[in-house]
mmCIF file of C-alpha atoms in Angstrom:
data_model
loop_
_atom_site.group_PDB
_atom_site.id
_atom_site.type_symbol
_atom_site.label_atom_id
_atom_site.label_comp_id
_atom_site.label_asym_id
_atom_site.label_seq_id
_atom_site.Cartn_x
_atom_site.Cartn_y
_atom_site.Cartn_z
ATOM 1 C CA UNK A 1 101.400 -96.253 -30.839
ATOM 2 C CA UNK A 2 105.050 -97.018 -32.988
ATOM 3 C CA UNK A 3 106.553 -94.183 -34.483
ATOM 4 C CA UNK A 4 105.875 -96.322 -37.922
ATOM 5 C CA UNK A 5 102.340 -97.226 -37.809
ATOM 6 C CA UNK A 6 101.978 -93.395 -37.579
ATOM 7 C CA UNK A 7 103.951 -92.816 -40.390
ATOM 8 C CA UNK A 8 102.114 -95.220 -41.964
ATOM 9 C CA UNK A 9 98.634 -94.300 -41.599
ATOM 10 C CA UNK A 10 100.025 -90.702 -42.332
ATOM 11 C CA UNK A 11 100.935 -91.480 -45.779
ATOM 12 C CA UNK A 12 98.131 -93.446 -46.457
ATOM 13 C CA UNK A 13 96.060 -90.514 -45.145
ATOM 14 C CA UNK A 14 97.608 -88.429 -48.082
ATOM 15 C CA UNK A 15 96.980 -84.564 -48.169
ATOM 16 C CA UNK A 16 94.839 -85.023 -45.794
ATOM 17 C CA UNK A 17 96.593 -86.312 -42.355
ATOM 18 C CA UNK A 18 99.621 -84.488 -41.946
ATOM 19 C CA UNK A 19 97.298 -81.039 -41.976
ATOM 20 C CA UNK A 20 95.073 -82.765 -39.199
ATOM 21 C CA UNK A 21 97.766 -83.521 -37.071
ATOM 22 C CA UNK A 22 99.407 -80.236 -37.025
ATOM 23 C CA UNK A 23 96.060 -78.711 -36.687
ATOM 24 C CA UNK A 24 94.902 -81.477 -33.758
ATOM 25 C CA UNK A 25 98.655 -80.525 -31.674
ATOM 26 C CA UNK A 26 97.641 -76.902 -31.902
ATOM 27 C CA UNK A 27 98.898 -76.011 -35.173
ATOM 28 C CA UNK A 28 97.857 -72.884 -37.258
ATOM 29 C CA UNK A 29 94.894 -73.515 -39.683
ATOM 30 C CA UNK A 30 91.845 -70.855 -40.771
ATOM 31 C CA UNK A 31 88.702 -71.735 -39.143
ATOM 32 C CA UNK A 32 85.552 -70.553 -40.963
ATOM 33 C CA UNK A 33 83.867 -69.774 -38.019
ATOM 34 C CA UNK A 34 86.546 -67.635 -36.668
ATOM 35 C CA UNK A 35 86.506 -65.301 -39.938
ATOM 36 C CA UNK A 36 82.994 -64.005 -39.003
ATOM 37 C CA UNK A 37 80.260 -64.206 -36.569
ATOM 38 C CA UNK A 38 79.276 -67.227 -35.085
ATOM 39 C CA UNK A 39 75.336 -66.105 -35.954
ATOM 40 C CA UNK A 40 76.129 -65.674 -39.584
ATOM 41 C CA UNK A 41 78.806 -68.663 -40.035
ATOM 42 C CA UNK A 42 76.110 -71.205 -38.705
ATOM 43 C CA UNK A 43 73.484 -69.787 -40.790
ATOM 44 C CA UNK A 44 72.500 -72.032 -43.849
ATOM 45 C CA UNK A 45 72.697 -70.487 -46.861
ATOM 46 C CA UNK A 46 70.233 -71.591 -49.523
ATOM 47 C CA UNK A 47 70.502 -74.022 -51.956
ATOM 48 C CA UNK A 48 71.530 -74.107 -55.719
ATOM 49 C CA UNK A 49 68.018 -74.304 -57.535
ATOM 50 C CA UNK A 50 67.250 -77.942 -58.659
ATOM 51 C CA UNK A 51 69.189 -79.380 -61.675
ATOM 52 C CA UNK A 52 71.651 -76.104 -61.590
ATOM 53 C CA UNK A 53 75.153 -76.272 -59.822
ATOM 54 C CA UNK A 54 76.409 -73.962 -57.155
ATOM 55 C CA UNK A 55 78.835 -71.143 -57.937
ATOM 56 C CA UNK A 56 82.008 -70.682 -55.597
ATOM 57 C CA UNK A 57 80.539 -68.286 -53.495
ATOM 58 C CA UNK A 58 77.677 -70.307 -53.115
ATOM 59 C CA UNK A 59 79.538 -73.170 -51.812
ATOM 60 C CA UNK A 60 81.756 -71.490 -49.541
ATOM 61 C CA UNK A 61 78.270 -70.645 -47.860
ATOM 62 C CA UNK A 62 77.086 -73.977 -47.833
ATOM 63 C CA UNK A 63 80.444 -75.434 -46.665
ATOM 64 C CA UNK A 64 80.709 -76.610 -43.039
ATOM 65 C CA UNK A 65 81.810 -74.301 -40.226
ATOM 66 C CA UNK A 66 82.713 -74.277 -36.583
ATOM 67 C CA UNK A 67 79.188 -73.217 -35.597
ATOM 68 C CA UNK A 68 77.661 -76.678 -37.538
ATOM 69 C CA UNK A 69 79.326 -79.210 -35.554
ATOM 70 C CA UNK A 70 79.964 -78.501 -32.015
ATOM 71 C CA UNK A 71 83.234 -79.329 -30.372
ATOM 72 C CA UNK A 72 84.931 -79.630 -33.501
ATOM 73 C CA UNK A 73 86.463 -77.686 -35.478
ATOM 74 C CA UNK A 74 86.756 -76.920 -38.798
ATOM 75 C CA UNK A 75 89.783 -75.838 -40.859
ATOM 76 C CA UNK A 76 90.585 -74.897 -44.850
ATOM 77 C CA UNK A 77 92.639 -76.677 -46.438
ATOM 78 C CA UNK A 78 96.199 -75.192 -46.887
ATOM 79 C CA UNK A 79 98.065 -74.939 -50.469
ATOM 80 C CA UNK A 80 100.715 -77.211 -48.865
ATOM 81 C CA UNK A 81 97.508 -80.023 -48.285
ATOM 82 C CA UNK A 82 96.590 -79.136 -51.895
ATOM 83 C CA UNK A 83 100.051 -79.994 -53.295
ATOM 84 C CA UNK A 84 100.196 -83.431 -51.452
ATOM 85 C CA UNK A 85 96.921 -84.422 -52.613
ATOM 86 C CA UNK A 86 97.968 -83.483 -56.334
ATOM 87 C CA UNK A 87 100.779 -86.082 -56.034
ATOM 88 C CA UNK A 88 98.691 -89.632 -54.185
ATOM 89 C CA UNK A 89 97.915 -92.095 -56.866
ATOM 90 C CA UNK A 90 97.339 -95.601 -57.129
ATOM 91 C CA UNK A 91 98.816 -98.625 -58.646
ATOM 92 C CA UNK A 92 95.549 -99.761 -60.815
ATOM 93 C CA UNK A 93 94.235 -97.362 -63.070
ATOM 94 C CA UNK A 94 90.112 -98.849 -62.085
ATOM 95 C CA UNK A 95 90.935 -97.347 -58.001
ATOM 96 C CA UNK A 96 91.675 -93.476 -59.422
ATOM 97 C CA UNK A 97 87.957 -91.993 -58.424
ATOM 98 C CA UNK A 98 88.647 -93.981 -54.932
ATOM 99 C CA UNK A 99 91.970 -92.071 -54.565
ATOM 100 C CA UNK A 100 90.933 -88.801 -55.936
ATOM 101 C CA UNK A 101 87.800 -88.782 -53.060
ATOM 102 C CA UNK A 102 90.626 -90.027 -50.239
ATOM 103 C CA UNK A 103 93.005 -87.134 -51.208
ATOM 104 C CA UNK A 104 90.888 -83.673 -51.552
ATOM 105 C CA UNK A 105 89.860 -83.911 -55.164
ATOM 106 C CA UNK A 106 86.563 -83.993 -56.561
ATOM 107 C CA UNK A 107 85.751 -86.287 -59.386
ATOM 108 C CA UNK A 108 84.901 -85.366 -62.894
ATOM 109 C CA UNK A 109 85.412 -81.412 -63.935
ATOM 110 C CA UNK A 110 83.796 -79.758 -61.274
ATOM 111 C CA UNK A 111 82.761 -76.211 -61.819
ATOM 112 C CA UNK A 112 83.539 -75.107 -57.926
ATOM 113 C CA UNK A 113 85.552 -76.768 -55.384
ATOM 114 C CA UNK A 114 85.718 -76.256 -51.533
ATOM 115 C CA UNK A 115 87.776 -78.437 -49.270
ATOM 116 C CA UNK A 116 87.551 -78.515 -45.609
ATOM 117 C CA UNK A 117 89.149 -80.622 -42.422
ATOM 118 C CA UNK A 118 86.979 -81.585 -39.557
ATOM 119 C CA UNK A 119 89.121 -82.010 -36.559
ATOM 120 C CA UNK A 120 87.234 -84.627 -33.357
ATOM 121 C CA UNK A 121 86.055 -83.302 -29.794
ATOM 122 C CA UNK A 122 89.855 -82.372 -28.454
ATOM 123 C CA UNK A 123 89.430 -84.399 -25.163
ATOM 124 C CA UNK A 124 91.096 -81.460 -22.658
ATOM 125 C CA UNK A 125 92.757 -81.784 -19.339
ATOM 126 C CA UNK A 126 91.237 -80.890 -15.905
ATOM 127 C CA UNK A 127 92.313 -77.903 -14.629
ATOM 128 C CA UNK A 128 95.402 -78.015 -12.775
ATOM 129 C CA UNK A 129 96.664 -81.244 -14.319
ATOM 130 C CA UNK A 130 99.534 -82.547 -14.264
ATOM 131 C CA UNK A 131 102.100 -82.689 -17.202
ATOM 132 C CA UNK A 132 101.991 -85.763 -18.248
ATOM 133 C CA UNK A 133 98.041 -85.594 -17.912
ATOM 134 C CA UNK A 134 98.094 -82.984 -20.504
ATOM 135 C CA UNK A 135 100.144 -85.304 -22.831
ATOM 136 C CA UNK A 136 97.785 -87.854 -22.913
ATOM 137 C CA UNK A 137 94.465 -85.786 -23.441
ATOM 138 C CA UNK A 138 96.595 -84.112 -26.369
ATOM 139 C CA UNK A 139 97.375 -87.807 -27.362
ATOM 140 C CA UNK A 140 93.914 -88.924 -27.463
ATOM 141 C CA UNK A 141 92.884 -86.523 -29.670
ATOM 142 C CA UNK A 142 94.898 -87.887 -32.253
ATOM 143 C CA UNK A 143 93.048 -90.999 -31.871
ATOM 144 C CA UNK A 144 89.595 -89.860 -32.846
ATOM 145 C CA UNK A 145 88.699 -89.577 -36.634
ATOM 146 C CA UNK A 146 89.594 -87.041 -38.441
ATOM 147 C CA UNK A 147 87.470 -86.095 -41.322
ATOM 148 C CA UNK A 148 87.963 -84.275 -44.736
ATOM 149 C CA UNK A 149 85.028 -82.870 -45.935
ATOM 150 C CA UNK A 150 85.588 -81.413 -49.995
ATOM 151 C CA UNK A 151 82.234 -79.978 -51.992
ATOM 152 C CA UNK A 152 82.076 -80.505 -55.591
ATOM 153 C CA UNK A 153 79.473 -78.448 -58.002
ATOM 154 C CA UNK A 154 78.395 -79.317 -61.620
ATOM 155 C CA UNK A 155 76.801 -78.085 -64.069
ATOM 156 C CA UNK A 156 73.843 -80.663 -63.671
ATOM 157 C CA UNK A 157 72.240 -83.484 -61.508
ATOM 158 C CA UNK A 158 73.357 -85.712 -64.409
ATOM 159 C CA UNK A 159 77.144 -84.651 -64.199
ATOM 160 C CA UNK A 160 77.229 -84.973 -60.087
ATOM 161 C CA UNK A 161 75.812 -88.151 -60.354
ATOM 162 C CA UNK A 162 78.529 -89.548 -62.884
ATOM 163 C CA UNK A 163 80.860 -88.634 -60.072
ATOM 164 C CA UNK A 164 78.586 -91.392 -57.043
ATOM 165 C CA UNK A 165 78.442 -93.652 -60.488
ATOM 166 C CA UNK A 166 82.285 -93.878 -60.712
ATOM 167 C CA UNK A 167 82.934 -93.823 -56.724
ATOM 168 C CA UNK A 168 80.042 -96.990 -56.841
ATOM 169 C CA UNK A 169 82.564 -98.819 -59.917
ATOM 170 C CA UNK A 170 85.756 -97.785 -58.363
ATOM 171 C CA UNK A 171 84.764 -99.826 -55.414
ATOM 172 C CA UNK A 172 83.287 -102.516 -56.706
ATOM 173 C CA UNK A 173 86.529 -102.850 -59.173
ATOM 174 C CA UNK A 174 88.562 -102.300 -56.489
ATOM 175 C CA UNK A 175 87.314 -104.476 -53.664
ATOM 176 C CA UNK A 176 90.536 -106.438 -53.757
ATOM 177 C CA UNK A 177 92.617 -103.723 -52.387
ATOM 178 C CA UNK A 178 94.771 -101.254 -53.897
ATOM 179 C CA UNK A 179 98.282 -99.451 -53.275
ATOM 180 C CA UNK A 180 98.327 -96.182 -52.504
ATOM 181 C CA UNK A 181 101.078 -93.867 -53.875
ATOM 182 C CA UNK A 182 102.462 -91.054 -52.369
ATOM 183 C CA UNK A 183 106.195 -89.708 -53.216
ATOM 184 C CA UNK A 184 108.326 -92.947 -52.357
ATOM 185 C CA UNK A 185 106.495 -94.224 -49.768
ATOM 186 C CA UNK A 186 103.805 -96.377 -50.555
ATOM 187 C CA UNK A 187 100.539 -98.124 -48.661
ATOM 188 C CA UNK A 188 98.521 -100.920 -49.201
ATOM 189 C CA UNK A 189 94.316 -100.768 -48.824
ATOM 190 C CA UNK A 190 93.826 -104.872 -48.845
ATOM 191 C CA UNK A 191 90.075 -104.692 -48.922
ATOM 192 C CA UNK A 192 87.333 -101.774 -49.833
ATOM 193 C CA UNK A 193 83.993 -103.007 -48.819
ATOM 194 C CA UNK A 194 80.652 -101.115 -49.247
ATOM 195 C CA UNK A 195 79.273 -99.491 -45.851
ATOM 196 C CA UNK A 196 75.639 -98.450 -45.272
ATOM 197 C CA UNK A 197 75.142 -95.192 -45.498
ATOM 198 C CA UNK A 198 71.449 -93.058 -46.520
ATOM 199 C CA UNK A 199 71.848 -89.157 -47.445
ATOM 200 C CA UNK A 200 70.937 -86.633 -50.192
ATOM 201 C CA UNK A 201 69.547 -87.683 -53.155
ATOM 202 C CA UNK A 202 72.210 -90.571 -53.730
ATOM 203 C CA UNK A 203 75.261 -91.687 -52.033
ATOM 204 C CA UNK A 204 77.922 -94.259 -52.152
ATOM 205 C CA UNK A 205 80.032 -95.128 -48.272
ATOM 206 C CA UNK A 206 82.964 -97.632 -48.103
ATOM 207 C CA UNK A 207 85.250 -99.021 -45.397
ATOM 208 C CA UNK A 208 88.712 -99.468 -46.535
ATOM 209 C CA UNK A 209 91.169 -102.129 -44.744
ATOM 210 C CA UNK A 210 94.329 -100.461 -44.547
ATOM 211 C CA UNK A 211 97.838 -102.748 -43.818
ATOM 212 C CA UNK A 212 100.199 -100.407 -41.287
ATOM 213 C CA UNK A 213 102.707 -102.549 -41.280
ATOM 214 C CA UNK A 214 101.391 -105.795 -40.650
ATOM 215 C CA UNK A 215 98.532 -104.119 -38.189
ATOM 216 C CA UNK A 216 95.606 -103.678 -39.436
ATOM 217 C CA UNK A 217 93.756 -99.837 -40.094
ATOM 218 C CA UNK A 218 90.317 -98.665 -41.251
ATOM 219 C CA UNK A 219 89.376 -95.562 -42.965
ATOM 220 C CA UNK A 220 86.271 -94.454 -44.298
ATOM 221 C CA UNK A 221 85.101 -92.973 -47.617
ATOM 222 C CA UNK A 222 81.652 -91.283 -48.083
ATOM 223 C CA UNK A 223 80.311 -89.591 -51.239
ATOM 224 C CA UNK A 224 76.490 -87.967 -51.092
ATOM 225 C CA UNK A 225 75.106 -86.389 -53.724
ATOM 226 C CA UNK A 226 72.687 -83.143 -52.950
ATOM 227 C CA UNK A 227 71.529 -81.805 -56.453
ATOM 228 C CA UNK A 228 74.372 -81.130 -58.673
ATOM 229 C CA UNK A 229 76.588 -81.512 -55.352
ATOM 230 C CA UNK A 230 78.440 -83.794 -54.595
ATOM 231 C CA UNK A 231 80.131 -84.303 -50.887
ATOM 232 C CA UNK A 232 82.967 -86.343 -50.711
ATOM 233 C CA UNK A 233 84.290 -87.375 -46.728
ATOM 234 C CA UNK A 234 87.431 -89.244 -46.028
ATOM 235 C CA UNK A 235 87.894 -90.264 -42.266
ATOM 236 C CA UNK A 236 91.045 -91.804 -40.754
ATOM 237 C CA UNK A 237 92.687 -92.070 -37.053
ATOM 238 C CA UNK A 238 96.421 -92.057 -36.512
ATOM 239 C CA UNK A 239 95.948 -94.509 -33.977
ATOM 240 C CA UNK A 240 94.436 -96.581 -37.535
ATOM 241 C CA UNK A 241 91.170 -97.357 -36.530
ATOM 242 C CA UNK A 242 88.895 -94.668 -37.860
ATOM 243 C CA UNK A 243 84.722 -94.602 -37.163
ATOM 244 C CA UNK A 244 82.196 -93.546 -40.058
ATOM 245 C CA UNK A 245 82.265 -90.126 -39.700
ATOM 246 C CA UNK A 246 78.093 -90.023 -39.532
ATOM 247 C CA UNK A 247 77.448 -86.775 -37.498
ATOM 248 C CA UNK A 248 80.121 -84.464 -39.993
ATOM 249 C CA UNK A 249 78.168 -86.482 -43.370
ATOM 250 C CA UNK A 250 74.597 -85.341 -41.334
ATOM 251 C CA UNK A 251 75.640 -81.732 -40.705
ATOM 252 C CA UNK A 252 77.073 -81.167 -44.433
ATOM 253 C CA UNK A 253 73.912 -82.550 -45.791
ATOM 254 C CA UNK A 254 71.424 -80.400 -43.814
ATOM 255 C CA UNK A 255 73.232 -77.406 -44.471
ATOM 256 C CA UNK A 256 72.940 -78.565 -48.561
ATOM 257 C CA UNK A 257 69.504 -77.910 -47.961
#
């Protein structure tokens, strides 16, 4: 994989991708799981009563751990992530709710917020391999998709589904392609297409073509909408072809009851 197509999908991975990789090569980052018992982290909390949104306690509860998808794992996200993501926008003004989902912010005025990264299966080394072995399982899991997961409550159904409403027109008005902006370095999505995609009570899934410097990359964006939740995913690879991230969506929406 060049040096540049890394870069590449990097930046267009915003907040998002330089917190996986340092996570995926070993790097510090607060698992949920690891904070408390693995009994009480995989326990699902109950749902926010219909038509009323969940506080930030509640949502930390309902929020994916460790314990809810097995050989992955499951980090917060880090201020540092957080001050990336405030930076990304894009070129057209229409593509804003497309960028906001893709770089750990929740649309509208939620009233909560938690954000979360879901690392891949690491692939791991048999024992007593050799060096080089070791390199290349630590390489490969940079090539699976890497998934941000961020939870969004409001006050109402109505107000969480304004959110999938503007995802939905974002897309549509966007299908053309869009530049993403990050710092100085900018990326270009040529194409967002819709995806199919069934969960919650609404949702809205897209498959963006991404240009890495004259190679083409896919990412993912998913958006489900669980009472006056709203789920937002975001899945890329490094190596630039990322898969629907199906089984992470599945997981988040069972535990939103």
């Amino acid at each position: 994989m060049r040096r540049t197509t890394v870069r590449r999908t990097a930046v267009a991975a915003s907040a998002v991708s330089l917190a996986l990789l340092m996570s995926a090569c070993g790097g510090s980052g607060k698992s949920e799981a690891k904070d408390e018992p693995k009994d009480k982290a995989s326990s699902s909390a109950p749902a926010a009563p219909a038509g009323k949104g969940a506080s930030q306690a509640e949502l930390e509860k309902l929020v994916l751990t460790d314990a809810d998808v097995p050989g992955r794992k499951v980090t917060e996200a880090t201020p540092a992530d957080l001050a990336t993501a405030k930076g990304v926008s894009a070129d057209k003004a229409e593509c804003k709710p497309l960028v906001d989902a893709m770089s750990l912010r929740s649309g509208g005025t939620p009233a909560a917020t938690v954000i979360r990264k879901v690392l891949p299966p690491a692939p791991s080394a048999a024992p007593g391999a050799s060096d080089e072995d070791k390199m290349k399982a630590g390489l490969g899991a940079l090539s699976g998709t890497l998934t941000s997961d961020t939870l969004g409550s409001y006050g109402d159904d109505k107000a969480a589904g304004e959110v999938i409403a503007a995802l939905k027109k974002s897309g549509a008005d966007c299908a053309g392609g869009f530049t993403l902006v990050s710092g100085s370095d900018k990326t270009k999505f040529a194409k967002v297409a819709p995806a199919d995609l069934t969960a919650g009570d609404e949702a809205v899934a897209f498959t963006l073509a991404m240009d890495l410097d004259g190679k083409a990359g896919t990412t993912h964006l998913v958006a489900v909408r669980k009472g006056a939740t709203v789920a937002t995913f975001y899945a890329l690879s490094l190596a630039g072809q990322a898969e629907q991230p199906k089984a992470v969506v599945d997981a988040q929406v069972k535990k939103l009851g």
